[in-house]
mmCIF file with all atom_site columns, C-alpha atoms in Angstrom:
data_model
loop_
_atom_site.group_PDB
_atom_site.id
_atom_site.type_symbol
_atom_site.label_atom_id
_atom_site.label_alt_id
_atom_site.label_comp_id
_atom_site.label_asym_id
_atom_site.label_entity_id
_atom_site.label_seq_id
_atom_site.pdbx_PDB_ins_code
_atom_site.Cartn_x
_atom_site.Cartn_y
_atom_site.Cartn_z
_atom_site.occupancy
_atom_site.B_iso_or_equiv
_atom_site.pdbx_formal_charge
_atom_site.auth_seq_id
_atom_site.auth_comp_id
_atom_site.auth_asym_id
_atom_site.auth_atom_id
_atom_site.pdbx_PDB_model_num
ATOM 1   C CA . MET J 1 1   ? 20.377  -2.251  -10.431 1.00 0.00 ? 1   MET J CA 1
ATOM 2   C CA . GLU J 1 2   ? 17.879  -2.272  -12.996 1.00 0.00 ? 2   GLU J CA 1
ATOM 3   C CA . ALA J 1 3   ? 18.987  -5.688  -14.272 1.00 0.00 ? 3   ALA J CA 1
ATOM 4   C CA . ASP J 1 4   ? 18.646  -6.893  -11.344 1.00 0.00 ? 4   ASP J CA 1
ATOM 5   C CA . TYR J 1 5   ? 15.044  -5.490  -10.470 1.00 0.00 ? 5   TYR J CA 1
ATOM 6   C CA . LYS J 1 6   ? 13.898  -7.287  -13.357 1.00 0.00 ? 6   LYS J CA 1
ATOM 7   C CA . GLU J 1 7   ? 15.806  -10.909 -12.624 1.00 0.00 ? 7   GLU J CA 1
ATOM 8   C CA . GLN J 1 8   ? 13.909  -10.870 -9.920  1.00 0.00 ? 8   GLN J CA 1
ATOM 9   C CA . LEU J 1 9   ? 10.847  -9.916  -10.985 1.00 0.00 ? 9   LEU J CA 1
ATOM 10  C CA . GLN J 1 10  ? 10.913  -12.525 -13.556 1.00 0.00 ? 10  GLN J CA 1
ATOM 11  C CA . ALA J 1 11  ? 11.478  -14.894 -10.913 1.00 0.00 ? 11  ALA J CA 1
ATOM 12  C CA . ILE J 1 12  ? 8.654   -14.161 -9.016  1.00 0.00 ? 12  ILE J CA 1
ATOM 13  C CA . ASN J 1 13  ? 6.737   -14.550 -12.132 1.00 0.00 ? 13  ASN J CA 1
ATOM 14  C CA . ASP J 1 14  ? 8.054   -17.486 -13.011 1.00 0.00 ? 14  ASP J CA 1
ATOM 15  C CA . ARG J 1 15  ? 6.650   -19.214 -9.777  1.00 0.00 ? 15  ARG J CA 1
ATOM 16  C CA . CYS J 1 16  ? 3.367   -17.355 -9.841  1.00 0.00 ? 16  CYS J CA 1
ATOM 17  C CA . GLU J 1 17  ? 3.413   -19.229 -12.714 1.00 0.00 ? 17  GLU J CA 1
ATOM 18  C CA . GLU J 1 18  ? 4.361   -22.244 -11.471 1.00 0.00 ? 18  GLU J CA 1
ATOM 19  C CA . PHE J 1 19  ? 2.056   -22.246 -9.087  1.00 0.00 ? 19  PHE J CA 1
ATOM 20  C CA . GLY J 1 20  ? -0.956  -20.844 -10.477 1.00 0.00 ? 20  GLY J CA 1
ATOM 21  C CA . ILE J 1 21  ? -1.206  -17.495 -9.229  1.00 0.00 ? 21  ILE J CA 1
ATOM 22  C CA . PRO J 1 22  ? -1.225  -14.500 -10.561 1.00 0.00 ? 22  PRO J CA 1
ATOM 23  C CA . LYS J 1 23  ? 1.374   -12.307 -11.127 1.00 0.00 ? 23  LYS J CA 1
ATOM 24  C CA . PRO J 1 24  ? 1.849   -9.166  -9.474  1.00 0.00 ? 24  PRO J CA 1
ATOM 25  C CA . THR J 1 25  ? 0.428   -6.124  -10.872 1.00 0.00 ? 25  THR J CA 1
ATOM 26  C CA . SER J 1 26  ? 2.428   -3.330  -8.070  1.00 0.00 ? 26  SER J CA 1
ATOM 27  C CA . PHE J 1 27  ? 5.641   -3.083  -7.754  1.00 0.00 ? 27  PHE J CA 1
ATOM 28  C CA . ALA J 1 28  ? 7.941   -0.989  -5.273  1.00 0.00 ? 28  ALA J CA 1
ATOM 29  C CA . PHE J 1 29  ? 11.869  0.096   -6.012  1.00 0.00 ? 29  PHE J CA 1
ATOM 30  C CA . PRO J 1 30  ? 14.092  -1.859  -3.437  1.00 0.00 ? 30  PRO J CA 1
ATOM 31  C CA . GLU J 1 31  ? 15.795  1.144   -1.321  1.00 0.00 ? 31  GLU J CA 1
ATOM 32  C CA . ASN J 1 32  ? 13.790  3.719   -3.763  1.00 0.00 ? 32  ASN J CA 1
ATOM 33  C CA . LYS J 1 33  ? 15.885  3.091   -6.704  1.00 0.00 ? 33  LYS J CA 1
ATOM 34  C CA . PHE J 1 34  ? 14.649  3.789   -10.100 1.00 0.00 ? 34  PHE J CA 1
ATOM 35  C CA . SER J 1 35  ? 15.219  5.412   -13.635 1.00 0.00 ? 35  SER J CA 1
ATOM 36  C CA . ALA J 1 36  ? 12.630  5.863   -15.893 1.00 0.00 ? 36  ALA J CA 1
ATOM 37  C CA . GLU J 1 37  ? 14.302  3.449   -18.332 1.00 0.00 ? 37  GLU J CA 1
ATOM 38  C CA . MET J 1 38  ? 12.536  0.856   -16.231 1.00 0.00 ? 38  MET J CA 1
ATOM 39  C CA . ILE J 1 39  ? 9.588   1.901   -17.030 1.00 0.00 ? 39  ILE J CA 1
ATOM 40  C CA . PRO J 1 40  ? 9.012   -0.187  -20.358 1.00 0.00 ? 40  PRO J CA 1
ATOM 41  C CA . TRP J 1 41  ? 10.238  -3.660  -18.830 1.00 0.00 ? 41  TRP J CA 1
ATOM 42  C CA . LEU J 1 42  ? 7.437   -2.794  -15.939 1.00 0.00 ? 42  LEU J CA 1
ATOM 43  C CA . LYS J 1 43  ? 4.773   -2.235  -18.379 1.00 0.00 ? 43  LYS J CA 1
ATOM 44  C CA . ASP J 1 44  ? 5.858   -5.366  -20.430 1.00 0.00 ? 44  ASP J CA 1
ATOM 45  C CA . MET J 1 45  ? 5.615   -7.312  -16.974 1.00 0.00 ? 45  MET J CA 1
ATOM 46  C CA . GLY J 1 46  ? 1.941   -6.576  -16.234 1.00 0.00 ? 46  GLY J CA 1
ATOM 47  C CA . ILE J 1 47  ? 2.769   -3.794  -13.910 1.00 0.00 ? 47  ILE J CA 1
ATOM 48  C CA . GLN J 1 48  ? 0.183   -1.128  -13.363 1.00 0.00 ? 48  GLN J CA 1
ATOM 49  C CA . PHE J 1 49  ? 1.907   1.229   -10.405 1.00 0.00 ? 49  PHE J CA 1
ATOM 50  C CA . ALA J 1 50  ? 5.462   0.995   -9.115  1.00 0.00 ? 50  ALA J CA 1
ATOM 51  C CA . CYS J 1 51  ? 6.306   2.769   -6.013  1.00 0.00 ? 51  CYS J CA 1
ATOM 52  C CA . ARG J 1 52  ? 8.923   5.034   -6.233  1.00 0.00 ? 52  ARG J CA 1
ATOM 53  C CA . GLY J 1 53  ? 9.581   6.521   -2.806  1.00 0.00 ? 53  GLY J CA 1
ATOM 54  C CA . GLY J 1 54  ? 9.915   10.015  -1.688  1.00 0.00 ? 54  GLY J CA 1
ATOM 55  C CA . THR J 1 55  ? 13.276  10.880  -4.015  1.00 0.00 ? 55  THR J CA 1
ATOM 56  C CA . PRO J 1 56  ? 13.769  12.980  -5.321  1.00 0.00 ? 56  PRO J CA 1
ATOM 57  C CA . GLU J 1 57  ? 12.314  15.369  -3.453  1.00 0.00 ? 57  GLU J CA 1
ATOM 58  C CA . PHE J 1 58  ? 13.444  14.611  0.000   1.00 0.00 ? 58  PHE J CA 1
ATOM 59  C CA . ASP J 1 59  ? 16.776  12.350  0.707   1.00 0.00 ? 59  ASP J CA 1
ATOM 60  C CA . TYR J 1 60  ? 16.326  9.021   0.825   1.00 0.00 ? 60  TYR J CA 1
ATOM 61  C CA . ASP J 1 61  ? 17.644  9.076   4.682   1.00 0.00 ? 61  ASP J CA 1
ATOM 62  C CA . GLU J 1 62  ? 14.210  11.033  6.426   1.00 0.00 ? 62  GLU J CA 1
ATOM 63  C CA . GLY J 1 63  ? 12.371  9.173   5.134   1.00 0.00 ? 63  GLY J CA 1
ATOM 64  C CA . ARG J 1 64  ? 9.753   12.117  4.016   1.00 0.00 ? 64  ARG J CA 1
ATOM 65  C CA . GLY J 1 65  ? 7.980   12.293  1.179   1.00 0.00 ? 65  GLY J CA 1
ATOM 66  C CA . VAL J 1 66  ? 4.570   13.562  -1.105  1.00 0.00 ? 66  VAL J CA 1
ATOM 67  C CA . ALA J 1 67  ? 1.649   12.969  -1.831  1.00 0.00 ? 67  ALA J CA 1
ATOM 68  C CA . VAL J 1 68  ? 0.564   11.090  -4.578  1.00 0.00 ? 68  VAL J CA 1
ATOM 69  C CA . GLU J 1 69  ? -0.682  13.793  -7.853  1.00 0.00 ? 69  GLU J CA 1
ATOM 70  C CA . PRO J 1 70  ? -3.638  11.689  -9.749  1.00 0.00 ? 70  PRO J CA 1
ATOM 71  C CA . GLY J 1 71  ? -3.196  12.947  -13.354 1.00 0.00 ? 71  GLY J CA 1
ATOM 72  C CA . SER J 1 72  ? 0.517   14.184  -12.680 1.00 0.00 ? 72  SER J CA 1
ATOM 73  C CA . ASP J 1 73  ? 2.024   11.383  -12.027 1.00 0.00 ? 73  ASP J CA 1
ATOM 74  C CA . HIS J 1 74  ? 3.375   8.644   -13.351 1.00 0.00 ? 74  HIS J CA 1
ATOM 75  C CA . PRO J 1 75  ? 1.719   5.220   -12.668 1.00 0.00 ? 75  PRO J CA 1
ATOM 76  C CA . LEU J 1 76  ? 5.323   3.466   -13.049 1.00 0.00 ? 76  LEU J CA 1
ATOM 77  C CA . LEU J 1 77  ? 6.777   5.932   -10.357 1.00 0.00 ? 77  LEU J CA 1
ATOM 78  C CA . LEU J 1 78  ? 4.341   6.736   -7.750  1.00 0.00 ? 78  LEU J CA 1
ATOM 79  C CA . PRO J 1 79  ? 5.981   9.054   -4.748  1.00 0.00 ? 79  PRO J CA 1
ATOM 80  C CA . THR J 1 80  ? 5.783   7.554   -1.142  1.00 0.00 ? 80  THR J CA 1
ATOM 81  C CA . ALA J 1 81  ? 3.624   9.766   1.236   1.00 0.00 ? 81  ALA J CA 1
ATOM 82  C CA . ALA J 1 82  ? 6.480   8.853   3.794   1.00 0.00 ? 82  ALA J CA 1
ATOM 83  C CA . ASP J 1 83  ? 8.632   5.567   4.451   1.00 0.00 ? 83  ASP J CA 1
ATOM 84  C CA . ALA J 1 84  ? 8.970   4.521   7.964   1.00 0.00 ? 84  ALA J CA 1
ATOM 85  C CA . ARG J 1 85  ? 13.059  4.690   9.322   1.00 0.00 ? 85  ARG J CA 1
ATOM 86  C CA . PRO J 1 86  ? 13.759  2.913   12.464  1.00 0.00 ? 86  PRO J CA 1
ATOM 87  C CA . ASP J 1 87  ? 14.969  6.036   14.045  1.00 0.00 ? 87  ASP J CA 1
ATOM 88  C CA . TRP J 1 88  ? 11.576  7.855   13.940  1.00 0.00 ? 88  TRP J CA 1
ATOM 89  C CA . GLY J 1 89  ? 10.808  6.133   17.031  1.00 0.00 ? 89  GLY J CA 1
ATOM 90  C CA . ASP J 1 90  ? 7.752   5.203   18.886  1.00 0.00 ? 90  ASP J CA 1
ATOM 91  C CA . ILE J 1 91  ? 5.090   7.892   18.141  1.00 0.00 ? 91  ILE J CA 1
ATOM 92  C CA . HIS J 1 92  ? 1.376   7.333   18.820  1.00 0.00 ? 92  HIS J CA 1
ATOM 93  C CA . CYS J 1 93  ? -0.318  7.681   15.981  1.00 0.00 ? 93  CYS J CA 1
ATOM 94  C CA . PRO J 1 94  ? -2.776  4.387   15.378  1.00 0.00 ? 94  PRO J CA 1
ATOM 95  C CA . CYS J 1 95  ? -4.257  4.122   12.101  1.00 0.00 ? 95  CYS J CA 1
ATOM 96  C CA . LEU J 1 96  ? -7.806  3.307   11.967  1.00 0.00 ? 96  LEU J CA 1
ATOM 97  C CA . HIS J 1 97  ? -8.925  1.626   8.612   1.00 0.00 ? 97  HIS J CA 1
ATOM 98  C CA . SER J 1 98  ? -11.837 -1.241  7.975   1.00 0.00 ? 98  SER J CA 1
ATOM 99  C CA . ASP J 1 99  ? -10.508 -4.648  5.485   1.00 0.00 ? 99  ASP J CA 1
ATOM 100 C CA . PRO J 1 100 ? -13.590 -4.746  3.856   1.00 0.00 ? 100 PRO J CA 1
ATOM 101 C CA . GLN J 1 101 ? -14.773 -8.576  3.575   1.00 0.00 ? 101 GLN J CA 1
ATOM 102 C CA . PHE J 1 102 ? -15.618 -10.198 0.127   1.00 0.00 ? 102 PHE J CA 1
ATOM 103 C CA . ASP J 1 103 ? -16.994 -13.171 -1.421  1.00 0.00 ? 103 ASP J CA 1
ATOM 104 C CA . ASP J 1 104 ? -13.983 -14.865 -3.713  1.00 0.00 ? 104 ASP J CA 1
ATOM 105 C CA . LEU J 1 105 ? -14.349 -13.873 -7.317  1.00 0.00 ? 105 LEU J CA 1
ATOM 106 C CA . GLU J 1 106 ? -14.749 -15.793 -10.168 1.00 0.00 ? 106 GLU J CA 1
ATOM 107 C CA . PRO J 1 107 ? -11.804 -14.737 -12.957 1.00 0.00 ? 107 PRO J CA 1
ATOM 108 C CA . GLY J 1 108 ? -12.624 -11.674 -14.663 1.00 0.00 ? 108 GLY J CA 1
ATOM 109 C CA . GLU J 1 109 ? -15.877 -11.167 -12.115 1.00 0.00 ? 109 GLU J CA 1
ATOM 110 C CA . ASN J 1 110 ? -16.450 -7.736  -10.478 1.00 0.00 ? 110 ASN J CA 1
ATOM 111 C CA . GLN J 1 111 ? -17.976 -6.649  -7.446  1.00 0.00 ? 111 GLN J CA 1
ATOM 112 C CA . THR J 1 112 ? -17.504 -3.090  -5.541  1.00 0.00 ? 112 THR J CA 1
ATOM 113 C CA . ILE J 1 113 ? -16.830 -2.676  -1.593  1.00 0.00 ? 113 ILE J CA 1
ATOM 114 C CA . GLN J 1 114 ? -16.360 -0.241  -0.127  1.00 0.00 ? 114 GLN J CA 1
ATOM 115 C CA . GLY J 1 115 ? -13.398 0.263   3.333   1.00 0.00 ? 115 GLY J CA 1
ATOM 116 C CA . TRP J 1 116 ? -12.514 3.838   4.980   1.00 0.00 ? 116 TRP J CA 1
ATOM 117 C CA . LEU J 1 117 ? -9.249  5.206   6.110   1.00 0.00 ? 117 LEU J CA 1
ATOM 118 C CA . SER J 1 118 ? -9.672  7.612   9.240   1.00 0.00 ? 118 SER J CA 1
ATOM 119 C CA . PHE J 1 119 ? -6.807  9.250   10.276  1.00 0.00 ? 119 PHE J CA 1
ATOM 120 C CA . TYR J 1 120 ? -6.922  10.454  14.344  1.00 0.00 ? 120 TYR J CA 1
ATOM 121 C CA . GLU J 1 121 ? -5.240  12.845  16.133  1.00 0.00 ? 121 GLU J CA 1
ATOM 122 C CA . GLY J 1 122 ? -5.136  12.692  20.132  1.00 0.00 ? 122 GLY J CA 1
ATOM 123 C CA . ARG J 1 123 ? -4.769  10.131  23.113  1.00 0.00 ? 123 ARG J CA 1
ATOM 124 C CA . ASP J 1 124 ? -8.129  8.664   23.473  1.00 0.00 ? 124 ASP J CA 1
ATOM 125 C CA . VAL J 1 125 ? -8.337  6.094   20.443  1.00 0.00 ? 125 VAL J CA 1
ATOM 126 C CA . TYR J 1 126 ? -11.076 4.135   21.948  1.00 0.00 ? 126 TYR J CA 1
ATOM 127 C CA . GLY J 1 127 ? -13.372 7.304   22.159  1.00 0.00 ? 127 GLY J CA 1
ATOM 128 C CA . GLU J 1 128 ? -12.645 7.980   18.861  1.00 0.00 ? 128 GLU J CA 1
ATOM 129 C CA . MET J 1 129 ? -13.913 4.415   17.633  1.00 0.00 ? 129 MET J CA 1
ATOM 130 C CA . GLY J 1 130 ? -16.456 5.156   19.728  1.00 0.00 ? 130 GLY J CA 1
ATOM 131 C CA . ARG J 1 131 ? -17.716 7.965   17.904  1.00 0.00 ? 131 ARG J CA 1
ATOM 132 C CA . LEU J 1 132 ? -16.894 6.302   14.831  1.00 0.00 ? 132 LEU J CA 1
ATOM 133 C CA . ARG J 1 133 ? -19.015 3.048   15.778  1.00 0.00 ? 133 ARG J CA 1
ATOM 134 C CA . LYS J 1 134 ? -22.046 5.613   16.599  1.00 0.00 ? 134 LYS J CA 1
ATOM 135 C CA . GLN J 1 135 ? -22.198 7.093   13.124  1.00 0.00 ? 135 GLN J CA 1
ATOM 136 C CA . GLN J 1 136 ? -22.240 3.335   11.702  1.00 0.00 ? 136 GLN J CA 1
ATOM 137 C CA . VAL J 1 137 ? -18.689 3.562   10.392  1.00 0.00 ? 137 VAL J CA 1
ATOM 138 C CA . LEU J 1 138 ? -16.918 0.439   12.574  1.00 0.00 ? 138 LEU J CA 1
ATOM 139 C CA . THR J 1 139 ? -19.975 -1.427  12.374  1.00 0.00 ? 139 THR J CA 1
ATOM 140 C CA . HIS J 1 140 ? -18.133 -4.482  12.234  1.00 0.00 ? 140 HIS J CA 1
ATOM 141 C CA . VAL J 1 141 ? -16.851 -3.906  16.162  1.00 0.00 ? 141 VAL J CA 1
ATOM 142 C CA . GLY J 1 142 ? -17.882 -6.488  18.430  1.00 0.00 ? 142 GLY J CA 1
ATOM 143 C CA . LYS J 1 143 ? -19.126 -8.594  15.831  1.00 0.00 ? 143 LYS J CA 1
ATOM 144 C CA . GLY J 1 144 ? -16.359 -11.372 17.836  1.00 0.00 ? 144 GLY J CA 1
ATOM 145 C CA . VAL J 1 145 ? -13.153 -9.021  16.893  1.00 0.00 ? 145 VAL J CA 1
ATOM 146 C CA . PRO J 1 146 ? -12.279 -7.130  20.239  1.00 0.00 ? 146 PRO J CA 1
ATOM 147 C CA . ILE J 1 147 ? -11.496 -3.012  20.233  1.00 0.00 ? 147 ILE J CA 1
ATOM 148 C CA . GLY J 1 148 ? -7.188  -2.965  19.733  1.00 0.00 ? 148 GLY J CA 1
ATOM 149 C CA . THR J 1 149 ? -7.138  -7.095  18.474  1.00 0.00 ? 149 THR J CA 1
ATOM 150 C CA . THR J 1 150 ? -4.371  -6.934  16.236  1.00 0.00 ? 150 THR J CA 1
ATOM 151 C CA . TYR J 1 151 ? -3.679  -9.409  13.332  1.00 0.00 ? 151 TYR J CA 1
#
């Protein structure tokens, strides 16, 4: 398992170098299979954050997880709050989020941007989006992107 992950990540890093693009700095353990022995080589490969899934707290097949506890959870062994499974069905639970847009940056240049994440329970999604628009959270809606657009 560990050797396969290391080999696959090295292949990705090699392709990134070949095409002149940055190497990944995050990693998700396939099938949530991980071990603490992987931490040193993940660090060596430049990985800053790795998602381990919901095990051992919950059985993998359930897809359940726990919330990250900053300061307690190791950044290379971050738990997953939930790991979707096909048998979860078509749950009516929209995700409302903002994908901030910003200009390209030069290497080493920083820019502060702001986005948002909103959880809504109910069936009146359009009403909720109207409420958020009135609060000026959804300032970009209506500027060429119809509500409900899927990208």
